[in-house]
Amino acid sequence: MTTTKLNVDALVDAGNGRVTSAIYTDPAIYELEMERIFGRCWLFLAHESQIPKAGDFFNTYMGEDPIVVVRQKDGSIKAFLNQCRHRSMRVSHADSGNTRAFTCPYHGWSYGVDGALIEVPLEPRAYPQGLCKEKWGLLEVTRVETYKGLVFGNWDATAPDLRTYMGDIAWYLDGVLDRREGGTEIIGGVQKWVIDCNWKFPAEQFASDQYHALFSHASAVEVLGAKSGDANKALGSGQTARPVWETAKDAVQYGEDGHGSGFFFTEKPDANVWVDGEVSQYFRDTYSEAEARLGKVRALRLAGHNNMFPTLSWLNGTATLRVWHPRGPHQVEVWAFCIADKNAPDDVKAAFERSATRAFGPAGFLEQDDSENWAEVQKVLRGHRAKKTRLCLEMGLHGERVREDGVPGITNYIFSETAARGMYRRWADLLMSESWEEVNERTSAYKQEVLK
Ligand code: FES
Ligand SMILES: [Fe+2]
């Protein structure tokens, strides 16, 4: 442990804006991440709308552990390790559904929706000595808490509660979850695909990187911009095809406690240029309700990026919410959900789903730019020398400040790496700390250093 401890500290120098590439490739670091980050942080499991009735279940992951999330008879939500206690088979195989019991396909042990082992085939003959079924229920995820419809799980009984853990990222997340009465729901199914890159590349980009959009997405933006007449026709009247970074007056990046977000201040409730006309019209039609609930800044915020540490990302106005499930140091499995206001009309929900898939589905015209970058970077990092190289995270170094206009947290100009530096500092703090107390001490010390 001591060696890894020293290594981790040496690999991340957030104060000077440097990380060493090995953090994206080292198998020992990856194992430590599974224990100390995915074993201790709050991880997104499901949206409540996916499991409305008793017995409804949804299968997901916490790190690499398969997890089944189940609505209980009393309306509460529990989550279990999807692992039979007999020989480790998954007891639930469907992506989602409704059930009264989970019956293991291997030897037929059966578990109730509360995780209790209720039925063992041939029990009197196979276990003449007796089997204490109470001891062999499914392992329950230690803590499950919800935030405005999103369900999170945590294995660590000593972790801060979900709301405390979220800190100011909750303010940014409310911009999606709390626009309208009735909250949100997941539209359609989950799109899942694998990218050959470390989970931290996409998480970091959604936390901290507006900068790439100007260059990496230049061709997509050019297509929409150059054909603005056609695009306007396709996108709906009143829609401008100019990207927000060309029209916005000011912009902010937030980065604290490992979380990150970035957006531009705008004056009109204009949606992203790639969404359908029905979506843009819907945002205009519902603007006053959103403004009454969230205030002007967040109601107008229909573009921008976000990551709640470690792996829950979303894009405002685009309706994509995704989780980066780690699959070894060199791979990530993306699970993309389309999230929209529950009270939106059905044709608008369909337009949200279409728009999110077109831009950010597995073959989405913006998604492809991003995943190509991450996979290429990961290929470079297979090089022995490349793994040892220090990378530059100095953008906007020492530009951090606390704003006075109500936008909370440690902030900087949007074109900075405040959130990335904060994310890697928090990451290293978690890997190095034995307890949450220690994590929090380290995080507070870093905040003081950043703001001095
Ligand atoms: S592995 Fe599940 S019953 Fe044997
Ligand atoms: Fe991108």
GROMACS .gro file of C-alpha atoms and ligand atoms in nm:
model
  457
    1MET     CA    1   0.000   0.000   0.000
    2THR     CA    2   0.278   0.241   0.091
    3THR     CA    3   0.440   0.215  -0.252
    4THR     CA    4   0.112   0.281  -0.432
    5LYS     CA    5   0.043   0.565  -0.193
    6LEU     CA    6   0.370   0.731  -0.284
    7ASN     CA    7   0.318   0.665  -0.654
    8VAL     CA    8  -0.028   0.817  -0.662
    9ASP     CA    9   0.090   1.132  -0.490
   10ALA     CA   10   0.381   1.164  -0.732
   11LEU     CA   11   0.156   1.112  -1.034
   12VAL     CA   12  -0.082   1.400  -0.964
   13ASP     CA   13   0.047   1.752  -0.907
   14ALA     CA   14  -0.276   1.949  -0.926
   15GLY     CA   15  -0.124   2.262  -0.771
   16ASN     CA   16   0.106   2.298  -1.070
   17GLY     CA   17  -0.130   2.147  -1.326
   18ARG     CA   18   0.041   1.817  -1.408
   19VAL     CA   19  -0.055   1.451  -1.420
   20THR     CA   20   0.154   1.154  -1.526
   21SER     CA   21   0.003   0.928  -1.794
   22ALA     CA   22   0.035   0.610  -1.585
   23ILE     CA   23  -0.285   0.707  -1.400
   24TYR     CA   24  -0.471   0.594  -1.715
   25THR     CA   25  -0.291   0.264  -1.764
   26ASP     CA   26  -0.150   0.112  -1.444
   27PRO     CA   27  -0.342  -0.206  -1.346
   28ALA     CA   28  -0.246  -0.164  -0.977
   29ILE     CA   29  -0.392   0.187  -0.976
   30TYR     CA   30  -0.705   0.054  -1.146
   31GLU     CA   31  -0.751  -0.207  -0.871
   32LEU     CA   32  -0.709   0.063  -0.608
   33GLU     CA   33  -0.971   0.276  -0.789
   34MET     CA   34  -1.218  -0.012  -0.765
   35GLU     CA   35  -1.167  -0.032  -0.389
   36ARG     CA   36  -1.128   0.331  -0.291
   37ILE     CA   37  -1.333   0.520  -0.548
   38PHE     CA   38  -1.598   0.280  -0.678
   39GLY     CA   39  -1.615   0.115  -0.335
   40ARG     CA   40  -1.666   0.445  -0.148
   41CYS     CA   41  -1.827   0.709  -0.371
   42TRP     CA   42  -2.192   0.761  -0.459
   43LEU     CA   43  -2.260   0.598  -0.795
   44PHE     CA   44  -2.562   0.651  -1.019
   45LEU     CA   45  -2.778   0.337  -1.040
   46ALA     CA   46  -3.105   0.423  -1.213
   47HIS     CA   47  -3.384   0.677  -1.251
   48GLU     CA   48  -3.691   0.617  -1.036
   49SER     CA   49  -3.910   0.631  -1.347
   50GLN     CA   50  -3.744   0.310  -1.467
   51ILE     CA   51  -3.878   0.111  -1.172
   52PRO     CA   52  -4.216   0.264  -1.080
   53LYS     CA   53  -4.397  -0.049  -0.948
   54ALA     CA   54  -4.320  -0.308  -0.678
   55GLY     CA   55  -4.106  -0.585  -0.827
   56ASP     CA   56  -3.971  -0.360  -1.107
   57PHE     CA   57  -3.597  -0.407  -1.146
   58PHE     CA   58  -3.312  -0.255  -1.346
   59ASN     CA   59  -2.970  -0.410  -1.395
   60THR     CA   60  -2.660  -0.193  -1.382
   61TYR     CA   61  -2.307  -0.180  -1.239
   62MET     CA   62  -2.111  -0.021  -0.960
   63GLY     CA   63  -1.761  -0.023  -1.104
   64GLU     CA   64  -1.739  -0.376  -1.246
   65ASP     CA   65  -1.983  -0.526  -0.995
   66PRO     CA   66  -2.320  -0.619  -1.147
   67ILE     CA   67  -2.601  -0.464  -0.946
   68VAL     CA   68  -2.976  -0.518  -0.959
   69VAL     CA   69  -3.191  -0.227  -0.841
   70VAL     CA   70  -3.539  -0.329  -0.724
   71ARG     CA   71  -3.855  -0.146  -0.620
   72GLN     CA   72  -3.979  -0.301  -0.295
   73LYS     CA   73  -4.336  -0.379  -0.190
   74ASP     CA   74  -4.337  -0.078   0.045
   75GLY     CA   75  -4.226   0.155  -0.237
   76SER     CA   76  -3.866   0.187  -0.119
   77ILE     CA   77  -3.571   0.100  -0.341
   78LYS     CA   78  -3.302  -0.156  -0.264
   79ALA     CA   79  -2.999  -0.261  -0.465
   80PHE     CA   80  -2.815  -0.594  -0.453
   81LEU     CA   81  -2.500  -0.744  -0.589
   82ASN     CA   82  -2.628  -0.953  -0.879
   83GLN     CA   83  -2.435  -1.259  -0.771
   84CYS     CA   84  -2.581  -1.588  -0.657
   85ARG     CA   85  -2.442  -1.686  -0.319
   86HIS     CA   86  -2.406  -2.047  -0.435
   87ARG     CA   87  -2.155  -2.042  -0.724
   88SER     CA   88  -2.158  -1.672  -0.823
   89MET     CA   89  -2.394  -1.675  -1.123
   90ARG     CA   90  -2.599  -1.364  -1.199
   91VAL     CA   91  -2.948  -1.418  -1.063
   92SER     CA   92  -3.106  -1.154  -1.286
   93HIS     CA   93  -3.020  -1.149  -1.655
   94ALA     CA   94  -3.274  -0.922  -1.824
   95ASP     CA   95  -3.180  -0.554  -1.862
   96SER     CA   96  -3.498  -0.465  -1.673
   97GLY     CA   97  -3.845  -0.600  -1.602
   98ASN     CA   98  -4.086  -0.697  -1.325
   99THR     CA   99  -4.054  -1.006  -1.109
  100ARG     CA  100  -4.164  -1.169  -0.785
  101ALA     CA  101  -3.835  -1.354  -0.744
  102PHE     CA  102  -3.487  -1.383  -0.893
  103THR     CA  103  -3.420  -1.747  -0.980
  104CYS     CA  104  -3.062  -1.837  -1.055
  105PRO     CA  105  -3.032  -2.012  -1.393
  106TYR     CA  106  -2.746  -2.237  -1.274
  107HIS     CA  107  -2.893  -2.456  -0.996
  108GLY     CA  108  -3.219  -2.277  -0.933
  109TRP     CA  109  -3.173  -2.095  -0.601
  110SER     CA  110  -3.444  -1.837  -0.574
  111TYR     CA  111  -3.433  -1.495  -0.405
  112GLY     CA  112  -3.717  -1.261  -0.315
  113VAL     CA  113  -3.719  -0.900  -0.437
  114ASP     CA  114  -3.592  -0.812  -0.087
  115GLY     CA  115  -3.282  -1.025  -0.153
  116ALA     CA  116  -3.376  -1.307   0.086
  117LEU     CA  117  -3.297  -1.662  -0.024
  118ILE     CA  118  -3.642  -1.821  -0.035
  119GLU     CA  119  -3.612  -2.145  -0.230
  120VAL     CA  120  -3.337  -2.403  -0.277
  121PRO     CA  121  -3.416  -2.696  -0.511
  122LEU     CA  122  -3.404  -3.042  -0.344
  123GLU     CA  123  -3.320  -2.873  -0.017
  124PRO     CA  124  -3.394  -3.166   0.221
  125ARG     CA  125  -3.200  -3.415   0.006
  126ALA     CA  126  -2.910  -3.191  -0.099
  127TYR     CA  127  -2.860  -3.036   0.244
  128PRO     CA  128  -2.955  -3.310   0.490
  129GLN     CA  129  -2.741  -3.133   0.748
  130GLY     CA  130  -2.962  -2.825   0.702
  131LEU     CA  131  -2.897  -2.494   0.523
  132CYS     CA  132  -2.939  -2.167   0.707
  133LYS     CA  133  -3.107  -1.971   0.427
  134GLU     CA  134  -3.106  -1.649   0.632
  135LYS     CA  135  -2.728  -1.639   0.593
  136TRP     CA  136  -2.728  -1.667   0.216
  137GLY     CA  137  -2.937  -1.377   0.091
  138LEU     CA  138  -2.809  -1.149  -0.186
  139LEU     CA  139  -2.552  -0.893  -0.071
  140GLU     CA  140  -2.733  -0.563  -0.029
  141VAL     CA  141  -2.571  -0.237  -0.138
  142THR     CA  142  -2.501  -0.064   0.194
  143ARG     CA  143  -2.672   0.264   0.111
  144VAL     CA  144  -2.923   0.372  -0.149
  145GLU     CA  145  -3.036   0.735  -0.164
  146THR     CA  146  -3.222   0.938  -0.423
  147TYR     CA  147  -3.188   1.292  -0.549
  148LYS     CA  148  -3.486   1.432  -0.745
  149GLY     CA  149  -3.553   1.102  -0.920
  150LEU     CA  150  -3.195   0.982  -0.959
  151VAL     CA  151  -3.107   0.674  -0.754
  152PHE     CA  152  -2.753   0.635  -0.621
  153GLY     CA  153  -2.578   0.356  -0.432
  154ASN     CA  154  -2.275   0.349  -0.205
  155TRP     CA  155  -2.094   0.052  -0.047
  156ASP     CA  156  -1.939   0.263   0.226
  157ALA     CA  157  -2.133   0.310   0.550
  158THR     CA  158  -1.894   0.589   0.655
  159ALA     CA  159  -1.930   0.802   0.339
  160PRO     CA  160  -2.102   1.142   0.367
  161ASP     CA  161  -2.473   1.135   0.278
  162LEU     CA  162  -2.555   1.179  -0.090
  163ARG     CA  163  -2.654   1.547  -0.068
  164THR     CA  164  -2.337   1.640   0.121
  165TYR     CA  165  -2.127   1.439  -0.124
  166MET     CA  166  -2.283   1.625  -0.417
  167GLY     CA  167  -2.196   1.968  -0.281
  168ASP     CA  168  -2.249   2.241  -0.539
  169ILE     CA  169  -2.286   2.005  -0.835
  170ALA     CA  170  -2.647   1.968  -0.714
  171TRP     CA  171  -2.709   2.331  -0.818
  172TYR     CA  172  -2.589   2.249  -1.170
  173LEU     CA  173  -2.780   1.920  -1.185
  174ASP     CA  174  -3.103   2.094  -1.082
  175GLY     CA  175  -3.083   2.277  -1.414
  176VAL     CA  176  -3.184   1.946  -1.574
  177LEU     CA  177  -3.387   1.779  -1.298
  178ASP     CA  178  -3.591   2.070  -1.173
  179ARG     CA  179  -3.700   2.273  -1.472
  180ARG     CA  180  -4.064   2.180  -1.443
  181GLU     CA  181  -4.326   2.052  -1.202
  182GLY     CA  182  -4.328   1.670  -1.207
  183GLY     CA  183  -3.951   1.632  -1.250
  184THR     CA  184  -3.794   1.415  -1.517
  185GLU     CA  185  -3.811   1.066  -1.659
  186ILE     CA  186  -3.601   0.840  -1.877
  187ILE     CA  187  -3.727   0.819  -2.235
  188GLY     CA  188  -3.683   0.485  -2.412
  189GLY     CA  189  -3.411   0.236  -2.333
  190VAL     CA  190  -3.041   0.265  -2.256
  191GLN     CA  191  -2.783   0.288  -2.534
  192LYS     CA  192  -2.468   0.094  -2.440
  193TRP     CA  193  -2.135   0.075  -2.614
  194VAL     CA  194  -1.767   0.020  -2.539
  195ILE     CA  195  -1.483   0.267  -2.602
  196ASP     CA  196  -1.119   0.163  -2.578
  197CYS     CA  197  -1.013   0.423  -2.326
  198ASN     CA  198  -0.972   0.475  -1.954
  199TRP     CA  199  -1.289   0.592  -1.775
  200LYS     CA  200  -1.120   0.912  -1.658
  201PHE     CA  201  -1.087   1.058  -2.009
  202PRO     CA  202  -1.462   1.095  -2.071
  203ALA     CA  203  -1.530   1.186  -1.706
  204GLU     CA  204  -1.263   1.459  -1.721
  205GLN     CA  205  -1.388   1.593  -2.052
  206PHE     CA  206  -1.746   1.625  -1.928
  207ALA     CA  207  -1.619   1.791  -1.610
  208SER     CA  208  -1.371   2.030  -1.758
  209ASP     CA  209  -1.327   2.044  -2.132
  210GLN     CA  210  -1.523   2.292  -2.338
  211TYR     CA  211  -1.195   2.372  -2.510
  212HIS     CA  212  -1.198   2.062  -2.733
  213ALA     CA  213  -1.533   2.151  -2.889
  214LEU     CA  214  -1.396   2.436  -3.100
  215PHE     CA  215  -1.145   2.210  -3.269
  216SER     CA  216  -1.268   1.851  -3.239
  217HIS     CA  217  -1.625   1.936  -3.333
  218ALA     CA  218  -1.528   2.201  -3.589
  219SER     CA  219  -1.653   2.000  -3.887
  220ALA     CA  220  -1.991   1.927  -3.727
  221VAL     CA  221  -2.032   2.290  -3.629
  222GLU     CA  222  -1.926   2.401  -3.977
  223VAL     CA  223  -2.190   2.181  -4.138
  224LEU     CA  224  -2.460   2.333  -3.920
  225GLY     CA  225  -2.320   2.687  -3.953
  226ALA     CA  226  -2.241   2.691  -4.325
  227LYS     CA  227  -2.581   2.560  -4.412
  228SER     CA  228  -2.755   2.779  -4.164
  229GLY     CA  229  -3.047   2.839  -4.402
  230ASP     CA  230  -3.108   2.466  -4.441
  231ALA     CA  231  -3.021   2.402  -4.082
  232ASN     CA  232  -3.269   2.662  -3.965
  233LYS     CA  233  -3.536   2.498  -4.175
  234ALA     CA  234  -3.450   2.157  -4.034
  235LEU     CA  235  -3.408   2.279  -3.680
  236GLY     CA  236  -3.716   2.497  -3.659
  237SER     CA  237  -3.781   2.865  -3.706
  238GLY     CA  238  -3.600   3.112  -3.483
  239GLN     CA  239  -3.317   2.867  -3.422
  240THR     CA  240  -2.973   3.007  -3.478
  241ALA     CA  241  -2.711   2.772  -3.617
  242ARG     CA  242  -2.422   2.961  -3.456
  243PRO     CA  243  -2.261   2.778  -3.165
  244VAL     CA  244  -2.309   2.925  -2.821
  245TRP     CA  245  -1.939   3.008  -2.774
  246GLU     CA  246  -1.968   3.254  -3.063
  247THR     CA  247  -2.267   3.436  -2.920
  248ALA     CA  248  -2.231   3.416  -2.541
  249LYS     CA  249  -2.101   3.712  -2.340
  250ASP     CA  250  -1.935   3.534  -2.051
  251ALA     CA  251  -1.878   3.181  -1.938
  252VAL     CA  252  -1.791   2.985  -1.628
  253GLN     CA  253  -1.626   2.662  -1.530
  254TYR     CA  254  -1.697   2.510  -1.189
  255GLY     CA  255  -1.472   2.251  -1.029
  256GLU     CA  256  -1.487   2.135  -0.670
  257ASP     CA  257  -1.488   1.805  -0.473
  258GLY     CA  258  -1.398   1.622  -0.793
  259HIS     CA  259  -1.713   1.742  -0.974
  260GLY     CA  260  -1.708   1.978  -1.269
  261SER     CA  261  -1.928   2.180  -1.499
  262GLY     CA  262  -1.908   2.454  -1.760
  263PHE     CA  263  -2.148   2.682  -1.939
  264PHE     CA  264  -2.196   3.013  -2.119
  265PHE     CA  265  -2.424   3.294  -2.003
  266THR     CA  266  -2.685   3.358  -2.267
  267GLU     CA  267  -2.976   3.597  -2.306
  268LYS     CA  268  -3.227   3.383  -2.494
  269PRO     CA  269  -3.364   3.035  -2.422
  270ASP     CA  270  -3.199   2.893  -2.733
  271ALA     CA  271  -3.128   2.524  -2.742
  272ASN     CA  272  -2.818   2.360  -2.885
  273VAL     CA  273  -2.797   2.384  -3.262
  274TRP     CA  274  -2.822   2.008  -3.309
  275VAL     CA  275  -3.160   1.948  -3.145
  276ASP     CA  276  -3.487   1.921  -3.334
  277GLY     CA  277  -3.718   2.217  -3.377
  278GLU     CA  278  -3.977   2.065  -3.140
  279VAL     CA  279  -3.716   2.063  -2.864
  280SER     CA  280  -3.614   2.425  -2.923
  281GLN     CA  281  -3.977   2.534  -2.930
  282TYR     CA  282  -4.045   2.340  -2.610
  283PHE     CA  283  -3.763   2.523  -2.429
  284ARG     CA  284  -3.904   2.858  -2.542
  285ASP     CA  285  -4.259   2.758  -2.441
  286THR     CA  286  -4.155   2.642  -2.094
  287TYR     CA  287  -3.898   2.913  -2.023
  288SER     CA  288  -4.109   3.114  -1.778
  289GLU     CA  289  -4.185   2.807  -1.563
  290ALA     CA  290  -3.816   2.714  -1.562
  291GLU     CA  291  -3.717   3.070  -1.474
  292ALA     CA  292  -3.962   3.081  -1.183
  293ARG     CA  293  -3.816   2.757  -1.046
  294LEU     CA  294  -3.445   2.802  -1.119
  295GLY     CA  295  -3.378   3.170  -1.182
  296LYS     CA  296  -3.260   3.325  -1.506
  297VAL     CA  297  -2.906   3.188  -1.527
  298ARG     CA  298  -2.999   2.823  -1.500
  299ALA     CA  299  -3.324   2.852  -1.693
  300LEU     CA  300  -3.129   2.999  -1.987
  301ARG     CA  301  -2.855   2.742  -1.957
  302LEU     CA  302  -2.937   2.505  -2.242
  303ALA     CA  303  -2.581   2.414  -2.330
  304GLY     CA  304  -2.282   2.304  -2.128
  305HIS     CA  305  -2.112   2.001  -1.982
  306ASN     CA  306  -2.110   1.834  -1.642
  307ASN     CA  307  -1.966   1.545  -1.445
  308MET     CA  308  -2.055   1.437  -1.092
  309PHE     CA  309  -1.750   1.251  -0.964
  310PRO     CA  310  -1.668   0.988  -1.055
  311THR     CA  311  -1.876   0.879  -1.352
  312LEU     CA  312  -2.215   1.050  -1.396
  313SER     CA  313  -2.216   1.298  -1.684
  314TRP     CA  314  -2.484   1.502  -1.860
  315LEU     CA  315  -2.529   1.777  -2.116
  316ASN     CA  316  -2.787   2.047  -2.060
  317GLY     CA  317  -3.042   2.093  -2.334
  318THR     CA  318  -2.929   1.778  -2.513
  319ALA     CA  319  -3.108   1.534  -2.281
  320THR     CA  320  -2.815   1.294  -2.258
  321LEU     CA  321  -2.724   1.154  -1.917
  322ARG     CA  322  -2.457   0.889  -1.911
  323VAL     CA  323  -2.247   0.668  -1.689
  324TRP     CA  324  -1.891   0.565  -1.765
  325HIS     CA  325  -1.863   0.209  -1.633
  326PRO     CA  326  -1.494   0.117  -1.603
  327ARG     CA  327  -1.384  -0.202  -1.778
  328GLY     CA  328  -1.017  -0.235  -1.690
  329PRO     CA  329  -0.763   0.045  -1.733
  330HIS     CA  330  -0.803   0.047  -2.112
  331GLN     CA  331  -1.180   0.030  -2.161
  332VAL     CA  332  -1.502   0.199  -2.064
  333GLU     CA  333  -1.863   0.096  -2.119
  334VAL     CA  334  -2.088   0.392  -2.188
  335TRP     CA  335  -2.451   0.377  -2.079
  336ALA     CA  336  -2.645   0.668  -2.226
  337PHE     CA  337  -2.994   0.757  -2.106
  338CYS     CA  338  -3.225   1.014  -2.260
  339ILE     CA  339  -3.368   1.229  -1.979
  340ALA     CA  340  -3.654   1.475  -2.026
  341ASP     CA  341  -3.923   1.658  -1.832
  342LYS     CA  342  -4.197   1.415  -1.732
  343ASN     CA  343  -4.465   1.666  -1.829
  344ALA     CA  344  -4.330   1.730  -2.179
  345PRO     CA  345  -4.571   1.627  -2.459
  346ASP     CA  346  -4.504   1.289  -2.620
  347ASP     CA  347  -4.393   1.434  -2.955
  348VAL     CA  348  -4.138   1.651  -2.771
  349LYS     CA  349  -4.009   1.348  -2.579
  350ALA     CA  350  -3.968   1.166  -2.911
  351ALA     CA  351  -3.782   1.469  -3.049
  352PHE     CA  352  -3.554   1.473  -2.742
  353GLU     CA  353  -3.470   1.106  -2.798
  354ARG     CA  354  -3.406   1.157  -3.170
  355SER     CA  355  -3.187   1.460  -3.108
  356ALA     CA  356  -2.983   1.296  -2.831
  357THR     CA  357  -2.926   0.985  -3.044
  358ARG     CA  358  -2.832   1.181  -3.354
  359ALA     CA  359  -2.571   1.390  -3.173
  360PHE     CA  360  -2.460   1.171  -2.882
  361GLY     CA  361  -2.574   0.814  -2.954
  362PRO     CA  362  -2.300   0.557  -3.031
  363ALA     CA  363  -2.292   0.677  -3.393
  364GLY     CA  364  -2.377   1.037  -3.305
  365PHE     CA  365  -2.197   1.299  -3.509
  366LEU     CA  366  -2.053   1.468  -3.199
  367GLU     CA  367  -2.003   1.150  -2.998
  368GLN     CA  368  -1.781   1.001  -3.269
  369ASP     CA  369  -1.544   1.298  -3.254
  370ASP     CA  370  -1.505   1.250  -2.880
  371SER     CA  371  -1.468   0.873  -2.865
  372GLU     CA  372  -1.218   0.878  -3.151
  373ASN     CA  373  -1.000   1.118  -2.949
  374TRP     CA  374  -1.016   0.910  -2.632
  375ALA     CA  375  -0.939   0.581  -2.808
  376GLU     CA  376  -0.644   0.737  -2.995
  377VAL     CA  377  -0.505   0.881  -2.673
  378GLN     CA  378  -0.533   0.544  -2.502
  379LYS     CA  379  -0.342   0.382  -2.791
  380VAL     CA  380  -0.058   0.629  -2.742
  381LEU     CA  381  -0.049   0.542  -2.373
  382ARG     CA  382   0.032   0.180  -2.452
  383GLY     CA  383   0.382   0.309  -2.524
  384HIS     CA  384   0.636   0.246  -2.248
  385ARG     CA  385   0.779   0.597  -2.268
  386ALA     CA  386   0.440   0.759  -2.319
  387LYS     CA  387   0.313   0.617  -1.990
  388LYS     CA  388   0.582   0.803  -1.801
  389THR     CA  389   0.521   1.140  -1.964
  390ARG     CA  390   0.380   1.428  -1.766
  391LEU     CA  391   0.080   1.596  -1.925
  392CYS     CA  392  -0.006   1.963  -1.905
  393LEU     CA  393  -0.315   2.066  -1.709
  394GLU     CA  394  -0.215   2.429  -1.664
  395MET     CA  395  -0.501   2.601  -1.843
  396GLY     CA  396  -0.629   2.884  -1.626
  397LEU     CA  397  -0.391   2.794  -1.342
  398HIS     CA  398  -0.433   3.035  -1.047
  399GLY     CA  399  -0.744   3.188  -1.208
  400GLU     CA  400  -0.982   3.027  -0.959
  401ARG     CA  401  -1.228   3.241  -0.767
  402VAL     CA  402  -1.562   3.238  -0.588
  403ARG     CA  403  -1.819   3.439  -0.783
  404GLU     CA  404  -2.058   3.686  -0.632
  405ASP     CA  405  -2.348   3.637  -0.872
  406GLY     CA  406  -2.491   3.322  -0.714
  407VAL     CA  407  -2.311   3.072  -0.937
  408PRO     CA  408  -2.169   2.853  -0.660
  409GLY     CA  409  -1.840   2.678  -0.592
  410ILE     CA  410  -1.483   2.723  -0.704
  411THR     CA  411  -1.498   2.871  -1.052
  412ASN     CA  412  -1.284   2.998  -1.336
  413TYR     CA  413  -1.332   3.107  -1.696
  414ILE     CA  414  -1.480   2.824  -1.903
  415PHE     CA  415  -1.159   2.773  -2.100
  416SER     CA  416  -0.959   2.643  -1.807
  417GLU     CA  417  -0.875   2.313  -1.638
  418THR     CA  418  -0.991   2.398  -1.289
  419ALA     CA  419  -1.238   2.108  -1.284
  420ALA     CA  420  -0.981   1.862  -1.422
  421ARG     CA  421  -0.723   1.964  -1.162
  422GLY     CA  422  -0.989   1.933  -0.890
  423MET     CA  423  -1.100   1.597  -1.024
  424TYR     CA  424  -0.750   1.447  -1.021
  425ARG     CA  425  -0.674   1.597  -0.680
  426ARG     CA  426  -0.992   1.439  -0.538
  427TRP     CA  427  -0.912   1.114  -0.718
  428ALA     CA  428  -0.564   1.102  -0.561
  429ASP     CA  429  -0.701   1.207  -0.221
  430LEU     CA  430  -0.945   0.916  -0.230
  431LEU     CA  431  -0.679   0.668  -0.339
  432MET     CA  432  -0.441   0.778  -0.066
  433SER     CA  433  -0.684   0.810   0.224
  434GLU     CA  434  -0.786   0.536   0.459
  435SER     CA  435  -1.096   0.720   0.581
  436TRP     CA  436  -1.346   0.979   0.458
  437GLU     CA  437  -1.223   1.208   0.733
  438GLU     CA  438  -0.880   1.202   0.574
  439VAL     CA  439  -1.027   1.252   0.225
  440ASN     CA  440  -1.216   1.560   0.344
  441GLU     CA  441  -0.912   1.705   0.519
  442ARG     CA  442  -0.707   1.673   0.203
  443THR     CA  443  -0.986   1.820  -0.012
  444SER     CA  444  -1.027   2.123   0.219
  445ALA     CA  445  -0.652   2.183   0.216
  446TYR     CA  446  -0.656   2.180  -0.165
  447LYS     CA  447  -0.950   2.423  -0.180
  448GLN     CA  448  -0.766   2.666   0.046
  449GLU     CA  449  -0.455   2.637  -0.167
  450VAL     CA  450  -0.650   2.697  -0.489
  451LEU     CA  451  -0.831   3.004  -0.358
  452LYS     CA  452  -0.539   3.172  -0.181
  453FES     S1  453  -2.490  -2.064  -0.886
  453FES    FE1  454  -2.688  -2.000  -0.838
  453FES     S2  455  -2.788  -2.176  -0.777
  453FES    FE2  456  -2.588  -2.244  -0.812
  454FE      FE  457  -1.721   1.671  -2.731
   0.00000   0.00000   0.00000
